[in-house]
PDB file of C-alpha atoms and ligand atoms in Angstrom:
ATOM      1  CA  MET F   1       0.063  -0.050   0.015  1.00 73.00           C
ATOM      2  CA  GLY F   2       2.817   2.548   0.627  1.00 76.00           C
ATOM      3  CA  THR F   3       6.512   2.445   1.329  1.00 78.00           C
ATOM      4  CA  ILE F   4       6.400   4.459   4.343  1.00 77.00           C
ATOM      5  CA  GLY F   5       9.924   5.586   3.570  1.00 80.00           C
ATOM      6  CA  GLY F   6      11.868   6.292   0.533  1.00 88.00           C
ATOM      7  CA  VAL F   7      14.493   8.985   0.106  1.00 92.00           C
ATOM      8  CA  ARG F   8      14.429  12.117   2.196  1.00 91.00           C
ATOM      9  CA  THR F   9      13.394  15.474   0.526  1.00 94.00           C
ATOM     10  CA  ASN F  10      12.921  18.960   1.394  1.00 94.00           C
ATOM     11  CA  ASP F  11       9.801  21.094   0.881  1.00 93.00           C
ATOM     12  CA  LYS F  12      10.551  21.308  -3.012  1.00 95.00           C
ATOM     13  CA  PHE F  13      10.958  17.649  -3.136  1.00 95.00           C
ATOM     14  CA  GLN F  14      14.683  17.992  -3.954  1.00 96.00           C
ATOM     15  CA  VAL F  15      16.368  14.788  -2.621  1.00 97.00           C
ATOM     16  CA  LEU F  16      18.813  15.299   0.344  1.00 96.00           C
ATOM     17  CA  ARG F  17      22.079  13.772   1.486  1.00 97.00           C
ATOM     18  CA  ALA F  18      22.569  12.150   4.850  1.00 94.00           C
ATOM     19  CA  ASP F  19      24.147  15.530   5.999  1.00 97.00           C
ATOM     20  CA  GLY F  20      20.883  17.173   4.796  1.00 95.00           C
ATOM     21  CA  SER F  21      22.407  18.876   1.822  1.00 98.00           C
ATOM     22  CA  VAL F  22      20.598  19.136  -1.484  1.00 97.00           C
ATOM     23  CA  ILE F  23      21.636  16.830  -4.389  1.00 98.00           C
ATOM     24  CA  LYS F  24      21.322  19.494  -7.279  1.00 96.00           C
ATOM     25  CA  GLY F  25      18.800  18.212 -10.075  1.00 96.00           C
ATOM     26  CA  LEU F  26      17.577  15.157  -8.318  1.00 97.00           C
ATOM     27  CA  TYR F  27      13.799  15.239  -7.072  1.00 97.00           C
ATOM     28  CA  ALA F  28      11.793  12.565  -5.719  1.00 95.00           C
ATOM     29  CA  GLY F  29       7.994  12.357  -4.771  1.00 93.00           C
ATOM     30  CA  GLY F  30       5.168   9.859  -4.318  1.00 91.00           C
ATOM     31  CA  GLU F  31       6.163   6.422  -2.824  1.00 89.00           C
ATOM     32  CA  THR F  32       9.866   7.213  -3.584  1.00 92.00           C
ATOM     33  CA  ALA F  33       9.808   9.629  -0.997  1.00 89.00           C
ATOM     34  CA  ASN F  34       7.000   9.244   1.570  1.00 80.00           C
ATOM     35  CA  ARG F  35       8.477  11.628   3.976  1.00 72.00           C
ATOM     36  CA  PRO F  36       5.147  12.527   5.634  1.00 67.00           C
ATOM     37  CA  PHE F  37       4.728   9.042   6.766  1.00 71.00           C
ATOM     38  CA  TYR F  38       8.413   8.291   7.408  1.00 69.00           C
ATOM     39  CA  ARG F  39       8.507   5.606  10.183  1.00 69.00           C
ATOM     40  CA  ARG F  40       4.858   6.074  10.965  1.00 72.00           C
ATOM     41  CA  VAL F  41       1.903   3.716  10.187  1.00 74.00           C
ATOM     42  CA  TYR F  42       0.298   3.724   6.681  1.00 74.00           C
ATOM     43  CA  THR F  43      -2.805   6.104   6.584  1.00 73.00           C
ATOM     44  CA  SER F  44      -5.179   4.641   4.162  1.00 77.00           C
ATOM     45  CA  GLY F  45      -6.140   6.825   1.198  1.00 79.00           C
ATOM     46  CA  THR F  46      -3.264   9.033   1.365  1.00 81.00           C
ATOM     47  CA  GLY F  47      -1.001   7.758  -1.276  1.00 84.00           C
ATOM     48  CA  LEU F  48      -2.527   9.225  -4.412  1.00 89.00           C
ATOM     49  CA  GLY F  49      -2.883  12.864  -2.675  1.00 88.00           C
ATOM     50  CA  LEU F  50       0.893  12.807  -1.767  1.00 87.00           C
ATOM     51  CA  ALA F  51       1.926  11.288  -5.193  1.00 91.00           C
ATOM     52  CA  TYR F  52      -0.005  14.079  -7.271  1.00 94.00           C
ATOM     53  CA  THR F  53       0.894  16.875  -4.801  1.00 94.00           C
ATOM     54  CA  SER F  54       4.532  15.988  -4.486  1.00 94.00           C
ATOM     55  CA  GLY F  55       4.862  15.338  -8.207  1.00 95.00           C
ATOM     56  CA  ARG F  56       3.271  18.519  -9.120  1.00 97.00           C
ATOM     57  CA  ILE F  57       5.809  20.679  -6.745  1.00 97.00           C
ATOM     58  CA  ALA F  58       8.762  18.661  -7.783  1.00 96.00           C
ATOM     59  CA  GLY F  59       7.966  19.377 -11.494  1.00 97.00           C
ATOM     60  CA  GLU F  60       7.544  22.945 -11.032  1.00 97.00           C
ATOM     61  CA  ASN F  61      10.675  23.434  -8.961  1.00 97.00           C
ATOM     62  CA  ALA F  62      12.711  21.280 -11.372  1.00 96.00           C
ATOM     63  CA  ALA F  63      11.472  23.405 -14.312  1.00 97.00           C
ATOM     64  CA  GLN F  64      12.741  26.554 -12.639  1.00 95.00           C
ATOM     65  CA  GLU F  65      16.013  25.116 -11.718  1.00 91.00           C
ATOM     66  CA  LYS F  66      18.965  26.696 -13.391  1.00 82.00           C
TER      67      LYS F  66
HETATM   68  C1  FAD C   1      -3.802  -2.269  -3.635  1.00 76.83           C
HETATM   69  C2  FAD C   1      -3.734  -0.884  -3.372  1.00 76.83           C
HETATM   70  C3  FAD C   1      -4.646   0.063  -3.090  1.00 76.83           C
HETATM   71  C4  FAD C   1      -4.427   1.348  -2.853  1.00 76.83           C
HETATM   72  N1  FAD C   1      -5.373   2.204  -2.417  1.00 76.83           N
HETATM   73  C5  FAD C   1      -5.080   3.484  -2.467  1.00 76.83           C
HETATM   74  C6  FAD C   1      -6.277   4.336  -2.111  1.00 76.83           C
HETATM   75  O1  FAD C   1      -7.748   3.890  -2.149  1.00 76.83           O
HETATM   76  N2  FAD C   1      -6.080   5.693  -2.047  1.00 76.83           N
HETATM   77  C7  FAD C   1      -5.015   6.288  -2.005  1.00 76.83           C
HETATM   78  O2  FAD C   1      -4.792   7.326  -1.977  1.00 76.83           O
HETATM   79  N3  FAD C   1      -3.731   5.355  -2.530  1.00 76.83           N
HETATM   80  C8  FAD C   1      -3.966   4.169  -2.572  1.00 76.83           C
HETATM   81  N4  FAD C   1      -2.861   3.138  -2.708  1.00 76.83           N
HETATM   82  C9  FAD C   1      -1.516   3.821  -2.877  1.00 76.83           C
HETATM   83  C10 FAD C   1      -1.344   4.618  -4.293  1.00 76.83           C
HETATM   84  O3  FAD C   1      -1.771   3.820  -5.076  1.00 76.83           O
HETATM   85  C11 FAD C   1       0.191   4.970  -4.255  1.00 76.83           C
HETATM   86  O4  FAD C   1       0.430   5.690  -3.014  1.00 76.83           O
HETATM   87  C12 FAD C   1       0.536   5.674  -5.479  1.00 76.83           C
HETATM   88  O5  FAD C   1      -0.093   5.172  -6.740  1.00 76.83           O
HETATM   89  C13 FAD C   1       1.873   5.974  -5.571  1.00 76.83           C
HETATM   90  O6  FAD C   1       2.163   6.674  -6.618  1.00 76.83           O
HETATM   91  P1  FAD C   1       3.681   6.805  -7.357  1.00 76.83           P
HETATM   92  O7  FAD C   1       3.551   7.589  -8.697  1.00 76.83           O
HETATM   93  O8  FAD C   1       4.453   7.338  -6.223  1.00 76.83           O
HETATM   94  O9  FAD C   1       4.164   5.210  -7.607  1.00 76.83           O
HETATM   95  P2  FAD C   1       3.428   4.214  -8.792  1.00 76.83           P
HETATM   96  O10 FAD C   1       2.016   4.307  -8.874  1.00 76.83           O
HETATM   97  O11 FAD C   1       3.973   2.842  -8.359  1.00 76.83           O
HETATM   98  O12 FAD C   1       4.427   4.679 -10.053  1.00 76.83           O
HETATM   99  C14 FAD C   1       5.592   4.190 -10.329  1.00 76.83           C
HETATM  100  C15 FAD C   1       5.650   4.090 -11.726  1.00 76.83           C
HETATM  101  O13 FAD C   1       7.141   3.954 -12.045  1.00 76.83           O
HETATM  102  C16 FAD C   1       7.030   2.896 -13.314  1.00 76.83           C
HETATM  103  N5  FAD C   1       8.577   2.566 -13.001  1.00 76.83           N
HETATM  104  C17 FAD C   1       9.220   1.566 -12.106  1.00 76.83           C
HETATM  105  N6  FAD C   1      10.419   1.345 -12.447  1.00 76.83           N
HETATM  106  C18 FAD C   1      10.586   1.984 -13.676  1.00 76.83           C
HETATM  107  C19 FAD C   1      11.827   2.196 -14.431  1.00 76.83           C
HETATM  108  N7  FAD C   1      12.832   1.734 -14.245  1.00 76.83           N
HETATM  109  N8  FAD C   1      11.811   3.105 -15.450  1.00 76.83           N
HETATM  110  C20 FAD C   1      10.574   3.673 -15.766  1.00 76.83           C
HETATM  111  N9  FAD C   1       9.366   3.680 -15.198  1.00 76.83           N
HETATM  112  C21 FAD C   1       9.450   2.643 -14.092  1.00 76.83           C
HETATM  113  C22 FAD C   1       6.254   1.825 -12.653  1.00 76.83           C
HETATM  114  O14 FAD C   1       5.920   1.067 -13.864  1.00 76.83           O
HETATM  115  C23 FAD C   1       4.989   2.935 -12.225  1.00 76.83           C
HETATM  116  O15 FAD C   1       4.222   3.132 -13.387  1.00 76.83           O
HETATM  117  C24 FAD C   1      -2.980   1.906  -2.879  1.00 76.83           C
HETATM  118  C25 FAD C   1      -2.006   0.887  -3.184  1.00 76.83           C
HETATM  119  C26 FAD C   1      -2.221  -0.414  -3.597  1.00 76.83           C
HETATM  120  C27 FAD C   1      -1.019  -1.111  -3.714  1.00 76.83           C
END
């Protein structure tokens, strides 16, 4: 139903290194970066909302990145 995990991201869904720094040009959303539920119980019905929202935010930020 969900990974309840994946890679760590910031609010732009840029993927973060272990030290918290941004990996430039790398974005992740949906089940590859299920940060809101990291290490928590799966909440039924929330996966699609996260996938759509994180995908849109990641895409918008990736398009603006220079
Ligand atoms: C049985 C079931 C019921 C669910 N019911 C609900 C529900 O009622 N409500 C809800 O909100 N959520 C529900 N979920 C969760 C929801 O479906 C997922 O959270 C959501 O689809 C995740 O979207 P995603 O885009 O992150 O990943 P995915 O939908 O898994 O998309 C990943 C895509 O990447 C593709 N892919 C994989 N590897 C590669 C590759 N190497 N190259 C190119 N493409 C690749 C895959 O084919 C796939 O199309 C349910 C999940 C399951 C399994």
